[in-house]
XYZ file of N, CA and C in Angstrom:
522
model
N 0.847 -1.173 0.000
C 0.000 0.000 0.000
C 0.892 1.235 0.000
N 0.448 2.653 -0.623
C 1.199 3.357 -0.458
C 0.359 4.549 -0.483
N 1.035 5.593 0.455
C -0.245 6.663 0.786
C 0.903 7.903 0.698
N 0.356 9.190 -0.149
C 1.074 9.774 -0.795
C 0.251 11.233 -0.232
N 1.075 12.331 0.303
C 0.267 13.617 0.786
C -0.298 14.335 -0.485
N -1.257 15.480 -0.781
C -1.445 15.952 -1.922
C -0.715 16.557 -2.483
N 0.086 17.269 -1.741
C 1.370 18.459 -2.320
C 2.617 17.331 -3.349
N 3.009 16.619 -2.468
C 3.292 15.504 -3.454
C 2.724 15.234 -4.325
N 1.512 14.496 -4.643
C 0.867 14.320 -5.875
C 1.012 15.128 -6.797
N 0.591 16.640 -6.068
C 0.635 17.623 -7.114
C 1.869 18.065 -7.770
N 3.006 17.627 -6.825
C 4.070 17.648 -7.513
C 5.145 16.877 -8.695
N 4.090 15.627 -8.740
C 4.459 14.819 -9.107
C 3.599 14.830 -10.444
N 2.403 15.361 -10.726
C 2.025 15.733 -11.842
C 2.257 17.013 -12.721
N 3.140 17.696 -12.162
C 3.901 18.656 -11.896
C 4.941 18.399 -13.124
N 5.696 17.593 -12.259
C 6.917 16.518 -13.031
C 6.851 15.735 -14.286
N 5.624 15.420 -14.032
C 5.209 14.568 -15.648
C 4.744 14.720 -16.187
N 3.807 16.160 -15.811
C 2.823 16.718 -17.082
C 3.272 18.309 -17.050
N 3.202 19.084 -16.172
C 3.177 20.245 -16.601
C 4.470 21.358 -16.219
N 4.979 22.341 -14.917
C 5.689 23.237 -15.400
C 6.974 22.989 -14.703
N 7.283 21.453 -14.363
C 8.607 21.208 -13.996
C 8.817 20.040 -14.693
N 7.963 19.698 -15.835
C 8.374 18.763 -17.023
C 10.230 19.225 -17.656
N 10.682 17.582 -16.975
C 11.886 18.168 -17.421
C 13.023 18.525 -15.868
N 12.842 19.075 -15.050
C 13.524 19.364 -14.039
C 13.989 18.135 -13.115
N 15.251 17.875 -13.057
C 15.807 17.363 -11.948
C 15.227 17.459 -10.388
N 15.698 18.894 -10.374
C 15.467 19.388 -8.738
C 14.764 20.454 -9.281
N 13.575 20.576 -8.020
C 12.768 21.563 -7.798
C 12.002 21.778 -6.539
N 11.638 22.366 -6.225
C 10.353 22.395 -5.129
C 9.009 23.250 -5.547
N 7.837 22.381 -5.106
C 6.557 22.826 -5.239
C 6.152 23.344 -3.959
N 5.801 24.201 -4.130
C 5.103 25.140 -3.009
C 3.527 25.135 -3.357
N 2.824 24.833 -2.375
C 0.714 25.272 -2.440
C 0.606 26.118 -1.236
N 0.038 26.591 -2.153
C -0.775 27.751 -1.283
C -1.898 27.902 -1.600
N -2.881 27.009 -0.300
C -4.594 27.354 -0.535
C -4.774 27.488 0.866
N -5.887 26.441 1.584
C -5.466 26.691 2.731
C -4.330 25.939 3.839
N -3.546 26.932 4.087
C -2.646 26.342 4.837
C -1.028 26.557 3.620
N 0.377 25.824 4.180
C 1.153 25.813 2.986
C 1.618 24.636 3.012
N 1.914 24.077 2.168
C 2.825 22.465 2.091
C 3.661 22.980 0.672
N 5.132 21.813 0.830
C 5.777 21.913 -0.341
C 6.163 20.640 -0.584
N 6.425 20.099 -2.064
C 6.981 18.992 -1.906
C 8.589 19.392 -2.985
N 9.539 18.224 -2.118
C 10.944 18.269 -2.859
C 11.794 17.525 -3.752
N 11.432 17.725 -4.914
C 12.261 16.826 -5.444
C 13.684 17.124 -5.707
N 14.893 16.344 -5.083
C 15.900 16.782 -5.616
C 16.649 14.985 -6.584
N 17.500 15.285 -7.229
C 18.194 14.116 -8.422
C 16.938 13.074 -8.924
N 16.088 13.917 -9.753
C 14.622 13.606 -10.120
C 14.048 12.809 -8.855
N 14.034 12.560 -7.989
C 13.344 11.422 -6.799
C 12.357 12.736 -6.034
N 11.439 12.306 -5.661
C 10.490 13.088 -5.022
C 11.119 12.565 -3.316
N 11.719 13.232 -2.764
C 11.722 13.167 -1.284
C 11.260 13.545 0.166
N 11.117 12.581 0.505
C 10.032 12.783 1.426
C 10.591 12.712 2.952
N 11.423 12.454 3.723
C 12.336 12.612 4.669
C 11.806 11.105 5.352
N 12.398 11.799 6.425
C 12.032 10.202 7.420
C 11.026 10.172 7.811
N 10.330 10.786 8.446
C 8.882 10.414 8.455
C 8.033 11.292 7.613
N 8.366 11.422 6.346
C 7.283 11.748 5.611
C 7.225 13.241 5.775
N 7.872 14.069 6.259
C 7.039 15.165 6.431
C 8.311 16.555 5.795
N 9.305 15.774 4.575
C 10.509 16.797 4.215
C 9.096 17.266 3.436
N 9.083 19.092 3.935
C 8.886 19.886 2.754
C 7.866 20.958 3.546
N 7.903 20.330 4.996
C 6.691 21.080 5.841
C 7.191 22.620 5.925
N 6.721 23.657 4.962
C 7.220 24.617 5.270
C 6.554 25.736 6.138
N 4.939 24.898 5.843
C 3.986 25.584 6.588
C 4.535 26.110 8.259
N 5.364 24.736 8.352
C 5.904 25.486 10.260
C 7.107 26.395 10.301
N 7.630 27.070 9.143
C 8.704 27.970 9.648
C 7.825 29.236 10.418
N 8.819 29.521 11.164
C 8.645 30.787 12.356
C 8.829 31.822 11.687
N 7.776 32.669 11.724
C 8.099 34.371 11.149
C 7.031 35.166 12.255
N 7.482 36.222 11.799
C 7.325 37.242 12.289
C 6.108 37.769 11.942
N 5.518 37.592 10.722
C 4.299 37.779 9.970
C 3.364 37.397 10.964
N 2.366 38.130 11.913
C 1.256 37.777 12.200
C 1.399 36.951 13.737
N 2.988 37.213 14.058
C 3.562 36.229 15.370
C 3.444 34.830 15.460
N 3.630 34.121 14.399
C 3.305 32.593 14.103
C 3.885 31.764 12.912
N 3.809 30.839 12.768
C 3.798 30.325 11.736
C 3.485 30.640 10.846
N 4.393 29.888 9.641
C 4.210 30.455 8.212
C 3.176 30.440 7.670
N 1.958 29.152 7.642
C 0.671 29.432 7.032
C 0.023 29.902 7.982
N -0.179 30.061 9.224
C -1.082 31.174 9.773
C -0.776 32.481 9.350
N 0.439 33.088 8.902
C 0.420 34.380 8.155
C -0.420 33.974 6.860
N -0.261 33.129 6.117
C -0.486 33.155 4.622
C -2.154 32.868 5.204
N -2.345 31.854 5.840
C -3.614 32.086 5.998
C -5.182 33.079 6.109
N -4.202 33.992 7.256
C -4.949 35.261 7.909
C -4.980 36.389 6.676
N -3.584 36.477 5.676
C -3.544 37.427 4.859
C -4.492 37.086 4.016
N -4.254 35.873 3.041
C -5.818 35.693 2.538
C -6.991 35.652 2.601
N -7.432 35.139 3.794
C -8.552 35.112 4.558
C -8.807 36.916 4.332
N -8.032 37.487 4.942
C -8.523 39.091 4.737
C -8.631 39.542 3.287
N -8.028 39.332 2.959
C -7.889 40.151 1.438
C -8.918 39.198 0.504
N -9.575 38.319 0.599
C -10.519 37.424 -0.030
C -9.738 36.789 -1.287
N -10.238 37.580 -2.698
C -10.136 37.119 -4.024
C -8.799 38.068 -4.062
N -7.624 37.941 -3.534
C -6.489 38.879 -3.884
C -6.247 39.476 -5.489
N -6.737 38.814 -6.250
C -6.255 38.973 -7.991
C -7.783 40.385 -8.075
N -8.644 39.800 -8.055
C -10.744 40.624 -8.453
C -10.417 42.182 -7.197
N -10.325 41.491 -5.987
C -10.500 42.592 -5.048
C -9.020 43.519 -4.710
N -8.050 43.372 -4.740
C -7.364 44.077 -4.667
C -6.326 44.604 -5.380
N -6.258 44.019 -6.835
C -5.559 44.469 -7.595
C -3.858 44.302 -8.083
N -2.942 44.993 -8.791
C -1.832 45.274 -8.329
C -0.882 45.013 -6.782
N -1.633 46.064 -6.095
C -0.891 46.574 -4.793
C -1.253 45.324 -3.496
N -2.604 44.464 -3.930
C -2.450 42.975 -3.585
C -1.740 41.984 -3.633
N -1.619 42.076 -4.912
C -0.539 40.777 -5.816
C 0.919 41.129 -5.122
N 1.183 42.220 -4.910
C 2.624 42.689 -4.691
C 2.555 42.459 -2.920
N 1.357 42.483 -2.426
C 2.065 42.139 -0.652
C 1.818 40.687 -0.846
N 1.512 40.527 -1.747
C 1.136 38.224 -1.502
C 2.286 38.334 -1.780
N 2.995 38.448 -2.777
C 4.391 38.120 -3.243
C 5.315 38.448 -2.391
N 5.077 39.477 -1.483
C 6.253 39.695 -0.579
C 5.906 38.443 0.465
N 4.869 37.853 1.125
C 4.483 36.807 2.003
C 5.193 35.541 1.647
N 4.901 35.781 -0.012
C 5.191 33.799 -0.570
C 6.536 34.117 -1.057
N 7.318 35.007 -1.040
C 8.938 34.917 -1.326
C 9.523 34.702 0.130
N 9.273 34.976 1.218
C 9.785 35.066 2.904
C 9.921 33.052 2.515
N 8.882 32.271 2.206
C 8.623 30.848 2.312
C 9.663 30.543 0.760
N 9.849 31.045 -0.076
C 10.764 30.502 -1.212
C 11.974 30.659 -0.901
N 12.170 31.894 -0.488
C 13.543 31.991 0.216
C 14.404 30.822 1.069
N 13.260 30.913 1.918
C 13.536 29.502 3.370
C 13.842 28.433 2.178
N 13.201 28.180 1.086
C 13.008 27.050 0.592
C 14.499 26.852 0.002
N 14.628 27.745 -0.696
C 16.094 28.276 -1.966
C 17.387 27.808 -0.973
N 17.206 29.047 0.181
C 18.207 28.456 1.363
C 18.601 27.266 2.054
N 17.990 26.639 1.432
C 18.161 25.232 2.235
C 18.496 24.403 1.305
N 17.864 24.467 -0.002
C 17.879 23.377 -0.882
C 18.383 23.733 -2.099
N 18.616 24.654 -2.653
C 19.078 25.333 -3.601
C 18.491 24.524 -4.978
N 17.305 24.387 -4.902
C 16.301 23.533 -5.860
C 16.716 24.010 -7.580
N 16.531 25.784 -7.483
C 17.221 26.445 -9.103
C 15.898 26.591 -9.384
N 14.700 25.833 -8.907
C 13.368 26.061 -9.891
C 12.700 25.580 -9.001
N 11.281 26.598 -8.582
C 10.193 26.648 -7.998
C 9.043 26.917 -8.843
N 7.858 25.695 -8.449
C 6.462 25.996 -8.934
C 5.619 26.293 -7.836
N 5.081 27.171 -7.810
C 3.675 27.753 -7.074
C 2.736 27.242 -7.532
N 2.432 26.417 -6.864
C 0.853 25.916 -6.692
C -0.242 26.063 -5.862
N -1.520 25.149 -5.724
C -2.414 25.683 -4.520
C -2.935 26.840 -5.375
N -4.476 27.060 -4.847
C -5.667 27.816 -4.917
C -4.615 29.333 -4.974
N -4.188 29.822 -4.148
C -3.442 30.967 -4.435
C -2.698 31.246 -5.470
N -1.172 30.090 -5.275
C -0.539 29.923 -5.916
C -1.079 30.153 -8.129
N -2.093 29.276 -7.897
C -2.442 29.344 -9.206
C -3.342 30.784 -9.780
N -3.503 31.241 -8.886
C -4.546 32.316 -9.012
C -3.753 33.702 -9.190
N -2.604 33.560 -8.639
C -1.762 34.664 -8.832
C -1.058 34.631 -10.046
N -1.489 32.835 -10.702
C -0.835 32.855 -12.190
C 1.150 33.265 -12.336
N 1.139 33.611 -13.121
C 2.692 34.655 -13.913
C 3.058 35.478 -13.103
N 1.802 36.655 -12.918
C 2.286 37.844 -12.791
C 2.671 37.580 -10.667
N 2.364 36.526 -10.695
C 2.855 36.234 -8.812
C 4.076 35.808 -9.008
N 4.257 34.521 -9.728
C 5.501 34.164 -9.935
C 6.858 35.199 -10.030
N 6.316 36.017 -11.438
C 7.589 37.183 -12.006
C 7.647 37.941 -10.513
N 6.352 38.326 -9.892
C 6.693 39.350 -8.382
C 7.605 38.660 -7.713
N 7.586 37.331 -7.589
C 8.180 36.333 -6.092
C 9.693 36.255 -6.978
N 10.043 35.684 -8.270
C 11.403 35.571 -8.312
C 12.107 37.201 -8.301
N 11.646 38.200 -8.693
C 11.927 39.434 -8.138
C 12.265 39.929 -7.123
N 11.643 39.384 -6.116
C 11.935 39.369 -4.726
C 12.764 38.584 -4.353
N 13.032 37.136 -4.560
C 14.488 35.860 -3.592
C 15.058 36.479 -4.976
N 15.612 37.535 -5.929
C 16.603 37.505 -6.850
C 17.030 38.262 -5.770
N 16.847 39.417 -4.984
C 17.476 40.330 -4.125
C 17.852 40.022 -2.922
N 17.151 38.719 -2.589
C 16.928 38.454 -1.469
C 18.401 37.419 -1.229
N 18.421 37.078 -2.191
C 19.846 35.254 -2.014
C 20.261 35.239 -3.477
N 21.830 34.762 -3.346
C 22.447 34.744 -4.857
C 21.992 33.436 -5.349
N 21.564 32.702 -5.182
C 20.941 31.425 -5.414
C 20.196 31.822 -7.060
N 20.739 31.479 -7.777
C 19.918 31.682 -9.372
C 18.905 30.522 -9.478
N 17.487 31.142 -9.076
C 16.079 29.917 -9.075
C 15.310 31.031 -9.923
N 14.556 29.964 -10.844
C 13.557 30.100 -11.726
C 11.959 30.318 -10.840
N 11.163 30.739 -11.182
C 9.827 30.443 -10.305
C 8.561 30.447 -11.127
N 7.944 30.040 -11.354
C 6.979 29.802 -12.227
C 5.740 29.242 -11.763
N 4.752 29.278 -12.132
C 3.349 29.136 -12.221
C 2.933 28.012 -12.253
N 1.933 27.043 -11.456
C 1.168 25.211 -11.735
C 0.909 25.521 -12.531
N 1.188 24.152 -14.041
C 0.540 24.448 -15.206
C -0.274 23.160 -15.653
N -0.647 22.369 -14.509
C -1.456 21.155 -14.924
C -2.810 21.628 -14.757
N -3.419 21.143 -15.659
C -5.039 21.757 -15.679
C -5.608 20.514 -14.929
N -6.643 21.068 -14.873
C -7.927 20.253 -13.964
C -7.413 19.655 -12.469
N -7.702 18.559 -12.169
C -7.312 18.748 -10.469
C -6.166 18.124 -10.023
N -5.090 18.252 -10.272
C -3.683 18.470 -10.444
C -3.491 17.332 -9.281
N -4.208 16.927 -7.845
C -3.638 16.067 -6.729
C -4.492 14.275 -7.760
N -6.158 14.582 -8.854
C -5.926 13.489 -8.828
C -4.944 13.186 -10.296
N -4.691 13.981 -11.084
C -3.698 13.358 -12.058
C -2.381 12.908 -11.443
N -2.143 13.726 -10.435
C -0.675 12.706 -9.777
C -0.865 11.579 -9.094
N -2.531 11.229 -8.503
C -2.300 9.962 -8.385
C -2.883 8.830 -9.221
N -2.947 9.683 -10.797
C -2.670 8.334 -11.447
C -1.836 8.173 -12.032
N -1.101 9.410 -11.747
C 0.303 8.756 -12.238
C 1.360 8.115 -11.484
N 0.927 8.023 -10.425
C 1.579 6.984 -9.424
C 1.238 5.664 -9.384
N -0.772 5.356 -10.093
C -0.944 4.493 -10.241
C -0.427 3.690 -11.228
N -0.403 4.519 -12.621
C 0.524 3.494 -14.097
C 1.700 3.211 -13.958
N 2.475 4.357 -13.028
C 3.828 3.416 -12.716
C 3.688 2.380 -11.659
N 3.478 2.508 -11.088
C 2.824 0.950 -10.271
C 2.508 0.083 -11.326
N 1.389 0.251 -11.867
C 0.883 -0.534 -12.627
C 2.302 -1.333 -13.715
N 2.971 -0.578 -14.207
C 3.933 -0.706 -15.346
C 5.047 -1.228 -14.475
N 5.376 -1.199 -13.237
C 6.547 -1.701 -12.430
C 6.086 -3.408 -12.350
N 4.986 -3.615 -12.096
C 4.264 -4.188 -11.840
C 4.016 -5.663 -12.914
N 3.810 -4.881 -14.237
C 3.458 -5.623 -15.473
C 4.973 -6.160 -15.764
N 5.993 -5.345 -15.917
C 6.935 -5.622 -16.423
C 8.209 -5.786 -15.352
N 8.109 -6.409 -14.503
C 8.951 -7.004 -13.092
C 8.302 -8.461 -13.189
């Protein structure tokens, strides 16, 4: 049996279908509610010892006196539809929130290429992405790409069928 978190999944359809098609190392970041990331580094999706490499949701900031998705949380929660209701000068404080968490990410792992995913993540599209690598370019010499989820439709179940055909295909041909 094998039981796989969604951020994974999504990263993993990520990997085989859409905007880290192609990448070695990367990390996926979601942002809907709450934050999770998953890591792949020397193409392997890694997951630590107990399962939980990529929890970025618990770094400590300063944002809001808490944890990292209770800031990202509370900020969205307030600002509602950040892209419809607030415009520009929205998009640009999300991006300052979700670069503080890419940074942490860059710093540690030096991935070279980040996808934003999650209800936010996707909603902020491009123009979040271009804000956030704008921001960790100033922030760390670390040269990372950052870019936008580009798997359509519901991105956690296409990764788990694509966990299922390789099963399936390990399976047939073993």
């Amino acid at each position: 049996m094998l039981v796989e978190n969604e951020v994974n999944l999504v990263a993993l359809a990520e990997h085989r279908l859409g905007a880290a098609r192609g990448q070695e190392n990367f990390a996926l970041i979601a942002y809907g509610p709450g934050v999770g990331m998953a890591v792949f580094l020397d193409g392997r999706l890694r997951r630590g010892r107990s399962g939980g490499a990529g929890e970025l949701s618990y770094l400590p900031v300063g944002l809001e006196g808490g944890p990292y998705h209770r800031a990202i949380d509370t900020w969205t929660t307030a600002s509602g539809d950040f892209l419809r209701e607030g415009g520009p000068e929205a998009l640009d404080r999300m991006a300052e929130v979700v670069a503080f968490g890419v940074v942490g990410a860059c710093a540690v792992l030096d991935p070279g290429f980040v996808v934003l995913a999650g209800h936010h993540g996707r909603a902020g599209g491009a123009a979040l992405a271009e804000r956030v690598a704008e921001r960790i370019g100033v922030a760390i010499p670390l040269p990372t790409r950052v870019v936008a989820a580009a798997v359509d439709g519901d991105p956690v179940v296409r990764g788990a069928v694509q966990v299922a055909l390789e099963r399936l295909l390990d399976q047939t041909f073993s």
